[in-house]
Short mmCIF file of N, CA and C in Angstrom, two decimals:
data_model
loop_
_atom_site.label_atom_id
_atom_site.label_comp_id
_atom_site.label_asym_id
_atom_site.label_seq_id
_atom_site.Cartn_x
_atom_site.Cartn_y
_atom_site.Cartn_z
N MET N 4 117.52 -10.56 -46.45
CA MET N 4 116.18 -11.11 -46.43
C MET N 4 115.27 -10.21 -45.59
N ALA N 5 114.06 -10.03 -46.04
CA ALA N 5 113.07 -9.23 -45.31
C ALA N 5 112.60 -9.99 -44.08
N ARG N 6 112.12 -9.24 -43.12
CA ARG N 6 111.57 -9.83 -41.91
C ARG N 6 110.36 -10.68 -42.25
N GLY N 7 110.24 -11.84 -41.61
CA GLY N 7 109.09 -12.70 -41.81
C GLY N 7 107.84 -12.09 -41.20
N GLN N 8 106.71 -12.55 -41.66
CA GLN N 8 105.42 -12.07 -41.17
C GLN N 8 105.07 -12.77 -39.86
N LEU N 9 104.57 -11.99 -38.88
CA LEU N 9 104.12 -12.55 -37.62
C LEU N 9 102.61 -12.41 -37.53
N VAL N 10 101.94 -13.56 -37.31
CA VAL N 10 100.50 -13.59 -37.10
C VAL N 10 100.28 -14.16 -35.70
N PHE N 11 99.50 -13.43 -34.90
CA PHE N 11 99.18 -13.87 -33.54
C PHE N 11 97.69 -14.19 -33.48
N ILE N 12 97.37 -15.40 -33.00
CA ILE N 12 95.98 -15.85 -32.91
C ILE N 12 95.70 -16.25 -31.47
N SER N 13 94.69 -15.59 -30.87
CA SER N 13 94.30 -15.95 -29.52
C SER N 13 92.81 -16.27 -29.50
N GLY N 14 92.39 -16.89 -28.43
CA GLY N 14 90.97 -17.22 -28.27
C GLY N 14 90.80 -18.22 -27.15
N GLY N 15 89.58 -18.48 -26.81
CA GLY N 15 89.27 -19.41 -25.74
C GLY N 15 89.63 -20.85 -26.10
N VAL N 16 89.58 -21.69 -25.10
CA VAL N 16 89.84 -23.12 -25.29
C VAL N 16 88.81 -23.67 -26.28
N ARG N 17 89.28 -24.46 -27.24
CA ARG N 17 88.43 -25.11 -28.25
C ARG N 17 87.64 -24.10 -29.10
N SER N 18 88.23 -22.94 -29.33
CA SER N 18 87.57 -21.92 -30.15
C SER N 18 87.88 -22.04 -31.63
N GLY N 19 88.78 -22.97 -32.00
CA GLY N 19 89.15 -23.15 -33.39
C GLY N 19 90.48 -22.51 -33.76
N LYS N 20 91.26 -22.08 -32.77
CA LYS N 20 92.52 -21.39 -33.02
C LYS N 20 93.50 -22.22 -33.84
N SER N 21 93.76 -23.43 -33.40
CA SER N 21 94.77 -24.26 -34.05
C SER N 21 94.36 -24.63 -35.47
N THR N 22 93.12 -25.00 -35.65
CA THR N 22 92.64 -25.36 -36.99
C THR N 22 92.75 -24.16 -37.93
N TYR N 23 92.37 -22.99 -37.45
CA TYR N 23 92.45 -21.78 -38.26
C TYR N 23 93.91 -21.44 -38.57
N ALA N 24 94.79 -21.56 -37.57
CA ALA N 24 96.21 -21.28 -37.78
C ALA N 24 96.80 -22.23 -38.82
N GLU N 25 96.46 -23.49 -38.75
CA GLU N 25 96.97 -24.45 -39.73
C GLU N 25 96.53 -24.08 -41.13
N MET N 26 95.27 -23.68 -41.28
CA MET N 26 94.76 -23.26 -42.58
C MET N 26 95.50 -22.03 -43.09
N LEU N 27 95.73 -21.06 -42.21
CA LEU N 27 96.46 -19.86 -42.61
C LEU N 27 97.86 -20.19 -43.09
N VAL N 28 98.55 -21.04 -42.34
CA VAL N 28 99.92 -21.39 -42.71
C VAL N 28 99.95 -22.12 -44.05
N ARG N 29 99.01 -23.03 -44.26
CA ARG N 29 98.96 -23.76 -45.55
C ARG N 29 98.81 -22.80 -46.72
N ASP N 30 98.13 -21.68 -46.51
CA ASP N 30 97.86 -20.73 -47.58
C ASP N 30 98.89 -19.61 -47.67
N THR N 31 99.94 -19.66 -46.84
CA THR N 31 100.90 -18.55 -46.75
C THR N 31 102.01 -18.61 -47.78
N GLY N 32 102.53 -19.77 -48.07
CA GLY N 32 103.68 -19.85 -48.97
C GLY N 32 104.01 -21.28 -49.31
N LYS N 33 105.18 -21.45 -49.91
CA LYS N 33 105.57 -22.76 -50.44
C LYS N 33 106.66 -23.45 -49.63
N GLY N 34 107.10 -22.89 -48.52
CA GLY N 34 108.18 -23.48 -47.74
C GLY N 34 107.74 -24.67 -46.90
N ARG N 35 108.69 -25.19 -46.14
CA ARG N 35 108.38 -26.29 -45.21
C ARG N 35 107.41 -25.78 -44.17
N ARG N 36 106.46 -26.62 -43.81
CA ARG N 36 105.53 -26.29 -42.73
C ARG N 36 106.06 -26.91 -41.45
N ILE N 37 106.45 -26.03 -40.52
CA ILE N 37 107.04 -26.46 -39.26
C ILE N 37 106.03 -26.23 -38.15
N TYR N 38 105.77 -27.26 -37.37
CA TYR N 38 104.83 -27.17 -36.25
C TYR N 38 105.62 -27.27 -34.96
N LEU N 39 105.72 -26.15 -34.23
CA LEU N 39 106.38 -26.15 -32.93
C LEU N 39 105.33 -26.47 -31.87
N ALA N 40 105.49 -27.60 -31.24
CA ALA N 40 104.51 -28.06 -30.25
C ALA N 40 105.12 -27.97 -28.86
N SER N 41 104.39 -27.34 -27.95
CA SER N 41 104.90 -27.13 -26.59
C SER N 41 104.29 -28.06 -25.55
N GLY N 42 103.38 -28.93 -25.95
CA GLY N 42 102.72 -29.81 -25.00
C GLY N 42 103.64 -30.87 -24.44
N GLN N 43 103.34 -31.30 -23.23
CA GLN N 43 104.07 -32.39 -22.59
C GLN N 43 103.09 -33.45 -22.12
N ALA N 44 103.55 -34.67 -22.14
CA ALA N 44 102.69 -35.79 -21.74
C ALA N 44 102.90 -36.11 -20.27
N TYR N 45 101.92 -35.72 -19.44
CA TYR N 45 101.99 -36.01 -18.01
C TYR N 45 101.11 -37.19 -17.61
N ASP N 46 100.20 -37.58 -18.51
CA ASP N 46 99.32 -38.70 -18.19
C ASP N 46 99.00 -39.45 -19.49
N GLU N 47 98.31 -40.56 -19.35
CA GLU N 47 98.00 -41.42 -20.49
C GLU N 47 97.16 -40.70 -21.54
N GLU N 48 96.20 -39.90 -21.11
CA GLU N 48 95.35 -39.16 -22.04
C GLU N 48 96.18 -38.20 -22.89
N MET N 49 97.12 -37.49 -22.24
CA MET N 49 97.96 -36.54 -22.98
C MET N 49 98.94 -37.27 -23.90
N ILE N 50 99.43 -38.40 -23.49
CA ILE N 50 100.31 -39.20 -24.35
C ILE N 50 99.57 -39.57 -25.63
N GLU N 51 98.34 -40.05 -25.49
CA GLU N 51 97.53 -40.43 -26.65
C GLU N 51 97.22 -39.21 -27.52
N ARG N 52 96.90 -38.10 -26.90
CA ARG N 52 96.56 -36.88 -27.65
C ARG N 52 97.76 -36.38 -28.46
N ILE N 53 98.93 -36.34 -27.83
CA ILE N 53 100.14 -35.90 -28.53
C ILE N 53 100.46 -36.83 -29.69
N GLU N 54 100.35 -38.12 -29.47
CA GLU N 54 100.64 -39.09 -30.54
C GLU N 54 99.66 -38.93 -31.70
N ARG N 55 98.38 -38.73 -31.40
CA ARG N 55 97.37 -38.53 -32.44
C ARG N 55 97.66 -37.25 -33.23
N HIS N 56 97.99 -36.17 -32.53
CA HIS N 56 98.31 -34.91 -33.21
C HIS N 56 99.56 -35.04 -34.06
N ARG N 57 100.57 -35.72 -33.55
CA ARG N 57 101.81 -35.93 -34.29
C ARG N 57 101.53 -36.68 -35.60
N LYS N 58 100.74 -37.73 -35.50
CA LYS N 58 100.40 -38.54 -36.69
C LYS N 58 99.58 -37.72 -37.68
N ASP N 59 98.57 -37.00 -37.19
CA ASP N 59 97.73 -36.17 -38.07
C ASP N 59 98.56 -35.11 -38.79
N ARG N 60 99.45 -34.45 -38.07
CA ARG N 60 100.28 -33.41 -38.69
C ARG N 60 101.20 -34.00 -39.74
N GLN N 61 101.78 -35.15 -39.44
CA GLN N 61 102.69 -35.78 -40.39
C GLN N 61 101.95 -36.13 -41.69
N GLU N 62 100.74 -36.65 -41.56
CA GLU N 62 99.93 -36.98 -42.73
C GLU N 62 99.58 -35.74 -43.54
N ASP N 63 99.50 -34.58 -42.87
CA ASP N 63 99.19 -33.32 -43.55
C ASP N 63 100.43 -32.58 -44.03
N GLY N 64 101.61 -33.20 -43.91
CA GLY N 64 102.83 -32.59 -44.45
C GLY N 64 103.57 -31.65 -43.52
N TRP N 65 103.28 -31.71 -42.22
CA TRP N 65 103.97 -30.87 -41.25
C TRP N 65 105.22 -31.58 -40.74
N LEU N 66 106.27 -30.83 -40.47
CA LEU N 66 107.42 -31.32 -39.73
C LEU N 66 107.22 -30.81 -38.31
N THR N 67 107.05 -31.73 -37.36
CA THR N 67 106.80 -31.35 -35.98
C THR N 67 108.10 -31.30 -35.20
N ILE N 68 108.30 -30.18 -34.49
CA ILE N 68 109.41 -30.05 -33.55
C ILE N 68 108.77 -29.86 -32.17
N GLU N 69 109.03 -30.80 -31.29
CA GLU N 69 108.45 -30.72 -29.95
C GLU N 69 109.42 -29.95 -29.07
N GLN N 70 108.95 -28.82 -28.57
CA GLN N 70 109.80 -27.93 -27.79
C GLN N 70 109.01 -27.37 -26.62
N ALA N 71 109.07 -28.06 -25.50
CA ALA N 71 108.31 -27.65 -24.32
C ALA N 71 108.98 -26.50 -23.58
N TYR N 72 110.30 -26.42 -23.66
CA TYR N 72 111.10 -25.41 -22.96
C TYR N 72 112.10 -24.80 -23.94
N SER N 73 112.72 -23.71 -23.54
CA SER N 73 113.88 -23.15 -24.26
C SER N 73 113.65 -23.10 -25.77
N MET N 74 112.71 -22.27 -26.17
CA MET N 74 112.34 -22.17 -27.59
C MET N 74 113.54 -21.83 -28.48
N ALA N 75 114.57 -21.21 -27.95
CA ALA N 75 115.75 -20.87 -28.75
C ALA N 75 116.40 -22.10 -29.36
N ASN N 76 116.18 -23.26 -28.78
CA ASN N 76 116.78 -24.49 -29.31
C ASN N 76 116.30 -24.83 -30.71
N VAL N 77 115.17 -24.29 -31.13
CA VAL N 77 114.67 -24.61 -32.48
C VAL N 77 115.33 -23.78 -33.57
N LEU N 78 115.99 -22.70 -33.21
CA LEU N 78 116.54 -21.79 -34.22
C LEU N 78 117.45 -22.50 -35.22
N GLN N 79 118.25 -23.43 -34.75
CA GLN N 79 119.18 -24.14 -35.63
C GLN N 79 118.46 -25.04 -36.64
N GLU N 80 117.18 -25.33 -36.39
CA GLU N 80 116.41 -26.20 -37.28
C GLU N 80 115.70 -25.44 -38.40
N LEU N 81 115.64 -24.11 -38.30
CA LEU N 81 114.81 -23.31 -39.20
C LEU N 81 115.57 -22.84 -40.44
N GLU N 82 114.82 -22.72 -41.54
CA GLU N 82 115.36 -22.28 -42.82
C GLU N 82 114.56 -21.09 -43.34
N PRO N 83 115.13 -20.31 -44.26
CA PRO N 83 114.50 -19.06 -44.71
C PRO N 83 113.08 -19.16 -45.26
N ASP N 84 112.70 -20.22 -45.93
CA ASP N 84 111.36 -20.29 -46.51
C ASP N 84 110.35 -20.98 -45.59
N ASP N 85 110.76 -21.32 -44.38
CA ASP N 85 109.87 -22.05 -43.47
C ASP N 85 108.64 -21.24 -43.08
N LEU N 86 107.55 -21.96 -42.95
CA LEU N 86 106.27 -21.43 -42.46
C LEU N 86 106.06 -22.08 -41.10
N VAL N 87 106.26 -21.32 -40.05
CA VAL N 87 106.30 -21.87 -38.70
C VAL N 87 105.00 -21.57 -37.97
N LEU N 88 104.47 -22.59 -37.31
CA LEU N 88 103.29 -22.46 -36.45
C LEU N 88 103.69 -22.93 -35.06
N TRP N 89 103.58 -22.04 -34.09
CA TRP N 89 103.88 -22.40 -32.69
C TRP N 89 102.58 -22.48 -31.91
N ASP N 90 102.30 -23.66 -31.38
CA ASP N 90 101.08 -23.93 -30.64
C ASP N 90 101.47 -24.61 -29.32
N CYS N 91 101.46 -23.99 -28.16
CA CYS N 91 100.97 -22.65 -27.97
C CYS N 91 101.72 -21.94 -26.85
N VAL N 92 101.54 -20.64 -26.77
CA VAL N 92 102.20 -19.81 -25.77
C VAL N 92 101.77 -20.19 -24.36
N THR N 93 100.49 -20.46 -24.15
CA THR N 93 100.01 -20.76 -22.80
C THR N 93 100.67 -22.02 -22.24
N THR N 94 100.86 -23.01 -23.09
CA THR N 94 101.51 -24.24 -22.64
C THR N 94 102.98 -23.97 -22.33
N TRP N 95 103.66 -23.24 -23.23
CA TRP N 95 105.06 -22.90 -23.00
C TRP N 95 105.21 -22.15 -21.67
N LEU N 96 104.33 -21.15 -21.44
CA LEU N 96 104.42 -20.36 -20.22
C LEU N 96 104.27 -21.25 -18.98
N ALA N 97 103.29 -22.13 -18.98
CA ALA N 97 103.12 -23.04 -17.84
C ALA N 97 104.36 -23.91 -17.66
N ASN N 98 104.91 -24.43 -18.76
CA ASN N 98 106.11 -25.26 -18.67
C ASN N 98 107.26 -24.49 -18.02
N GLU N 99 107.49 -23.27 -18.49
CA GLU N 99 108.63 -22.48 -18.03
C GLU N 99 108.40 -21.93 -16.62
N LEU N 100 107.24 -21.38 -16.36
CA LEU N 100 106.95 -20.74 -15.08
C LEU N 100 106.98 -21.74 -13.93
N TYR N 101 106.48 -22.94 -14.20
CA TYR N 101 106.39 -23.95 -13.14
C TYR N 101 107.46 -25.02 -13.23
N GLU N 102 108.45 -24.78 -14.09
CA GLU N 102 109.58 -25.71 -14.17
C GLU N 102 110.20 -25.85 -12.78
N GLY N 103 110.43 -27.08 -12.37
CA GLY N 103 111.01 -27.34 -11.06
C GLY N 103 110.00 -27.62 -9.97
N TRP N 104 108.71 -27.68 -10.32
CA TRP N 104 107.68 -27.92 -9.30
C TRP N 104 107.87 -29.26 -8.61
N GLU N 105 108.40 -30.25 -9.34
CA GLU N 105 108.57 -31.59 -8.77
C GLU N 105 109.51 -31.56 -7.58
N THR N 106 110.48 -30.66 -7.61
CA THR N 106 111.49 -30.59 -6.55
C THR N 106 111.22 -29.45 -5.57
N GLY N 107 110.13 -28.70 -5.80
CA GLY N 107 109.81 -27.58 -4.93
C GLY N 107 110.66 -26.35 -5.21
N ASN N 108 111.25 -26.31 -6.38
CA ASN N 108 112.15 -25.21 -6.75
C ASN N 108 111.68 -24.60 -8.08
N MET N 109 110.44 -24.06 -8.08
CA MET N 109 109.84 -23.54 -9.31
C MET N 109 110.46 -22.22 -9.74
N CYS N 110 110.53 -22.05 -11.04
CA CYS N 110 110.97 -20.78 -11.61
C CYS N 110 110.12 -19.64 -11.05
N ALA N 111 108.81 -19.86 -10.91
CA ALA N 111 107.90 -18.82 -10.41
C ALA N 111 108.32 -18.30 -9.04
N ASP N 112 109.04 -19.10 -8.28
CA ASP N 112 109.45 -18.71 -6.93
C ASP N 112 110.88 -18.16 -6.87
N ILE N 113 111.57 -18.15 -8.01
CA ILE N 113 112.96 -17.70 -8.05
C ILE N 113 113.02 -16.31 -8.67
N GLU N 114 113.61 -15.38 -7.96
CA GLU N 114 113.68 -13.99 -8.43
C GLU N 114 114.35 -13.90 -9.80
N ASP N 115 113.71 -13.19 -10.69
CA ASP N 115 114.19 -12.91 -12.06
C ASP N 115 114.25 -14.13 -12.98
N CYS N 116 113.84 -15.31 -12.52
CA CYS N 116 113.89 -16.50 -13.37
C CYS N 116 113.02 -16.31 -14.61
N MET N 117 111.77 -15.93 -14.41
CA MET N 117 110.87 -15.78 -15.56
C MET N 117 111.25 -14.57 -16.40
N GLU N 118 111.75 -13.52 -15.79
CA GLU N 118 112.23 -12.36 -16.55
C GLU N 118 113.30 -12.79 -17.56
N GLN N 119 114.22 -13.62 -17.12
CA GLN N 119 115.29 -14.09 -18.00
C GLN N 119 114.72 -14.95 -19.13
N LYS N 120 113.80 -15.84 -18.79
CA LYS N 120 113.20 -16.70 -19.82
C LYS N 120 112.40 -15.87 -20.82
N TRP N 121 111.69 -14.85 -20.34
CA TRP N 121 110.90 -13.99 -21.20
C TRP N 121 111.81 -13.19 -22.13
N GLY N 122 112.90 -12.66 -21.60
CA GLY N 122 113.85 -11.94 -22.44
C GLY N 122 114.42 -12.82 -23.54
N LYS N 123 114.74 -14.06 -23.20
CA LYS N 123 115.27 -15.01 -24.19
C LYS N 123 114.21 -15.35 -25.23
N LEU N 124 112.96 -15.49 -24.80
CA LEU N 124 111.90 -15.78 -25.77
C LEU N 124 111.72 -14.61 -26.74
N GLN N 125 111.74 -13.38 -26.23
CA GLN N 125 111.62 -12.22 -27.11
C GLN N 125 112.73 -12.22 -28.16
N GLU N 126 113.96 -12.44 -27.73
CA GLU N 126 115.09 -12.51 -28.66
C GLU N 126 114.88 -13.62 -29.69
N THR N 127 114.39 -14.76 -29.23
CA THR N 127 114.18 -15.91 -30.10
C THR N 127 113.12 -15.62 -31.15
N ILE N 128 112.02 -15.03 -30.75
CA ILE N 128 110.95 -14.70 -31.71
C ILE N 128 111.47 -13.72 -32.75
N LEU N 129 112.20 -12.70 -32.32
CA LEU N 129 112.74 -11.73 -33.28
C LEU N 129 113.74 -12.39 -34.23
N GLU N 130 114.55 -13.30 -33.71
CA GLU N 130 115.49 -14.02 -34.57
C GLU N 130 114.74 -14.94 -35.55
N MET N 131 113.68 -15.58 -35.07
CA MET N 131 112.87 -16.41 -35.98
C MET N 131 112.34 -15.56 -37.12
N LEU N 132 111.84 -14.37 -36.78
CA LEU N 132 111.27 -13.49 -37.81
C LEU N 132 112.33 -13.03 -38.81
N ASN N 133 113.58 -13.01 -38.39
CA ASN N 133 114.66 -12.66 -39.31
C ASN N 133 115.16 -13.86 -40.09
N THR N 134 114.60 -15.04 -39.80
CA THR N 134 115.03 -16.27 -40.46
C THR N 134 113.95 -16.84 -41.38
N VAL N 135 112.72 -16.93 -40.90
CA VAL N 135 111.67 -17.66 -41.60
C VAL N 135 110.78 -16.75 -42.44
N HIS N 136 110.00 -17.36 -43.30
CA HIS N 136 109.04 -16.62 -44.14
C HIS N 136 107.88 -16.10 -43.29
N SER N 137 107.36 -16.96 -42.39
CA SER N 137 106.27 -16.53 -41.52
C SER N 137 106.29 -17.31 -40.22
N LEU N 138 105.77 -16.65 -39.19
CA LEU N 138 105.63 -17.25 -37.87
C LEU N 138 104.22 -16.97 -37.39
N THR N 139 103.46 -18.02 -37.16
CA THR N 139 102.10 -17.91 -36.64
C THR N 139 102.13 -18.46 -35.22
N ILE N 140 101.67 -17.64 -34.28
CA ILE N 140 101.71 -18.02 -32.87
C ILE N 140 100.28 -18.10 -32.34
N VAL N 141 99.97 -19.21 -31.67
CA VAL N 141 98.66 -19.46 -31.09
C VAL N 141 98.75 -19.37 -29.57
N SER N 142 97.73 -18.79 -28.96
CA SER N 142 97.70 -18.72 -27.51
C SER N 142 96.25 -18.70 -27.02
N ASN N 143 96.03 -19.31 -25.87
CA ASN N 143 94.70 -19.28 -25.26
C ASN N 143 94.47 -17.94 -24.59
N GLU N 144 93.25 -17.48 -24.67
CA GLU N 144 92.84 -16.27 -23.97
C GLU N 144 92.21 -16.70 -22.66
N VAL N 145 92.96 -16.56 -21.58
CA VAL N 145 92.45 -16.97 -20.27
C VAL N 145 92.33 -15.77 -19.34
N LEU N 146 92.53 -14.59 -19.87
CA LEU N 146 92.56 -13.41 -19.01
C LEU N 146 91.18 -12.99 -18.54
N ASP N 147 90.12 -13.48 -19.20
CA ASP N 147 88.76 -13.17 -18.77
C ASP N 147 88.23 -14.20 -17.78
N ASP N 148 88.97 -15.28 -17.59
CA ASP N 148 88.55 -16.35 -16.68
C ASP N 148 88.66 -15.90 -15.23
N PHE N 149 88.00 -16.66 -14.38
CA PHE N 149 88.14 -16.48 -12.95
C PHE N 149 89.62 -16.58 -12.59
N VAL N 150 90.12 -15.70 -11.77
CA VAL N 150 91.55 -15.68 -11.44
C VAL N 150 91.90 -16.86 -10.55
N ARG N 151 92.65 -17.78 -11.13
CA ARG N 151 93.12 -18.93 -10.39
C ARG N 151 94.59 -18.74 -10.01
N ASP N 152 95.31 -18.08 -10.90
CA ASP N 152 96.74 -17.91 -10.71
C ASP N 152 97.12 -16.54 -11.27
N ARG N 153 97.20 -15.57 -10.39
CA ARG N 153 97.48 -14.19 -10.82
C ARG N 153 98.83 -14.06 -11.51
N LEU N 154 99.83 -14.77 -11.02
CA LEU N 154 101.16 -14.68 -11.62
C LEU N 154 101.12 -15.16 -13.07
N TYR N 155 100.48 -16.31 -13.29
CA TYR N 155 100.35 -16.85 -14.65
C TYR N 155 99.60 -15.86 -15.55
N GLN N 156 98.48 -15.35 -15.09
CA GLN N 156 97.69 -14.42 -15.90
C GLN N 156 98.46 -13.13 -16.16
N SER N 157 99.20 -12.67 -15.20
CA SER N 157 99.99 -11.46 -15.37
C SER N 157 101.04 -11.65 -16.47
N TRP N 158 101.74 -12.77 -16.41
CA TRP N 158 102.73 -13.07 -17.45
C TRP N 158 102.07 -13.24 -18.81
N LEU N 159 100.98 -13.95 -18.85
CA LEU N 159 100.32 -14.18 -20.13
C LEU N 159 99.86 -12.86 -20.75
N GLY N 160 99.28 -11.98 -19.94
CA GLY N 160 98.87 -10.68 -20.45
C GLY N 160 100.05 -9.90 -21.00
N ARG N 161 101.14 -9.90 -20.28
CA ARG N 161 102.36 -9.20 -20.72
C ARG N 161 102.86 -9.76 -22.05
N ILE N 162 102.89 -11.07 -22.16
CA ILE N 162 103.35 -11.72 -23.39
C ILE N 162 102.42 -11.40 -24.55
N HIS N 163 101.11 -11.49 -24.33
CA HIS N 163 100.14 -11.19 -25.39
C HIS N 163 100.29 -9.76 -25.89
N ILE N 164 100.44 -8.81 -24.98
CA ILE N 164 100.58 -7.40 -25.40
C ILE N 164 101.81 -7.24 -26.29
N TRP N 165 102.92 -7.82 -25.90
CA TRP N 165 104.15 -7.71 -26.70
C TRP N 165 103.97 -8.38 -28.06
N LEU N 166 103.35 -9.56 -28.08
CA LEU N 166 103.15 -10.27 -29.35
C LEU N 166 102.27 -9.45 -30.30
N VAL N 167 101.22 -8.86 -29.78
CA VAL N 167 100.35 -8.04 -30.62
C VAL N 167 101.12 -6.82 -31.14
N GLN N 168 101.96 -6.22 -30.31
CA GLN N 168 102.76 -5.09 -30.77
C GLN N 168 103.70 -5.49 -31.91
N GLN N 169 104.24 -6.68 -31.85
CA GLN N 169 105.17 -7.16 -32.88
C GLN N 169 104.45 -7.67 -34.12
N ALA N 170 103.21 -8.08 -33.97
CA ALA N 170 102.49 -8.80 -35.02
C ALA N 170 102.12 -7.92 -36.20
N ASP N 171 102.16 -8.54 -37.37
CA ASP N 171 101.62 -7.92 -38.58
C ASP N 171 100.11 -8.05 -38.59
N GLN N 172 99.63 -9.16 -38.03
CA GLN N 172 98.20 -9.41 -37.89
C GLN N 172 97.94 -10.02 -36.52
N ALA N 173 96.84 -9.60 -35.89
CA ALA N 173 96.41 -10.21 -34.64
C ALA N 173 94.94 -10.58 -34.81
N LEU N 174 94.64 -11.84 -34.55
CA LEU N 174 93.29 -12.35 -34.73
C LEU N 174 92.80 -12.95 -33.42
N GLU N 175 91.51 -12.84 -33.20
CA GLU N 175 90.88 -13.48 -32.05
C GLU N 175 89.84 -14.45 -32.56
N MET N 176 89.87 -15.67 -32.04
CA MET N 176 88.91 -16.69 -32.43
C MET N 176 87.81 -16.80 -31.40
N GLU N 177 86.59 -16.94 -31.90
CA GLU N 177 85.45 -17.15 -31.03
C GLU N 177 84.47 -18.04 -31.78
N ASN N 178 84.17 -19.19 -31.21
CA ASN N 178 83.21 -20.13 -31.80
C ASN N 178 83.52 -20.46 -33.26
N GLY N 179 84.80 -20.63 -33.56
CA GLY N 179 85.21 -20.99 -34.91
C GLY N 179 85.28 -19.83 -35.88
N LEU N 180 85.00 -18.62 -35.44
CA LEU N 180 85.05 -17.44 -36.29
C LEU N 180 86.26 -16.60 -35.92
N SER N 181 86.93 -16.05 -36.92
CA SER N 181 88.08 -15.19 -36.65
C SER N 181 87.67 -13.72 -36.74
N PHE N 182 88.23 -12.96 -35.82
CA PHE N 182 87.99 -11.51 -35.80
C PHE N 182 89.35 -10.82 -35.84
N ARG N 183 89.57 -10.01 -36.86
CA ARG N 183 90.85 -9.30 -37.00
C ARG N 183 90.87 -8.16 -35.98
N ARG N 184 91.91 -8.15 -35.17
CA ARG N 184 92.09 -7.10 -34.17
C ARG N 184 93.19 -6.13 -34.59
N LYS N 185 94.07 -6.59 -35.46
CA LYS N 185 95.16 -5.74 -35.97
C LYS N 185 95.48 -6.18 -37.37
#
């Protein structure tokens, strides 16, 4: 089987990334539409938002797999004709980087913890591409924002650069408009 197509979509918060990605995936092929969701419900508002998104996606024919951590766990669920949309890298990164904050034992503070997680994610993405028809990855562009967390921004920049290098297409969303970067 040929390698699946990788599309990377980045842009600011509420720039239309997810809506555009969903449209792209719908027009890509005839396989199952898989929505990998990385969000977690920490408060009532997020619980309601996740439930609303889950219901909306189901009505639109998506199979949602909620995967906040350890993206490799989804590999066993994927099939060759699948059209996968992962939304989003920024949420996954926050989940993984700050895992353990409740106990004061964050990955961000443990030597090589994030390096190991990043290496595993790279392997997972490449394996996904060898399994599925297409993989569309969405991520927020926060690198132009005021620096609140240098470690987070550093990791996000590193991840974005690698994703663009791997991507068949890289798009940037701004005010609901897509701009092809690669």
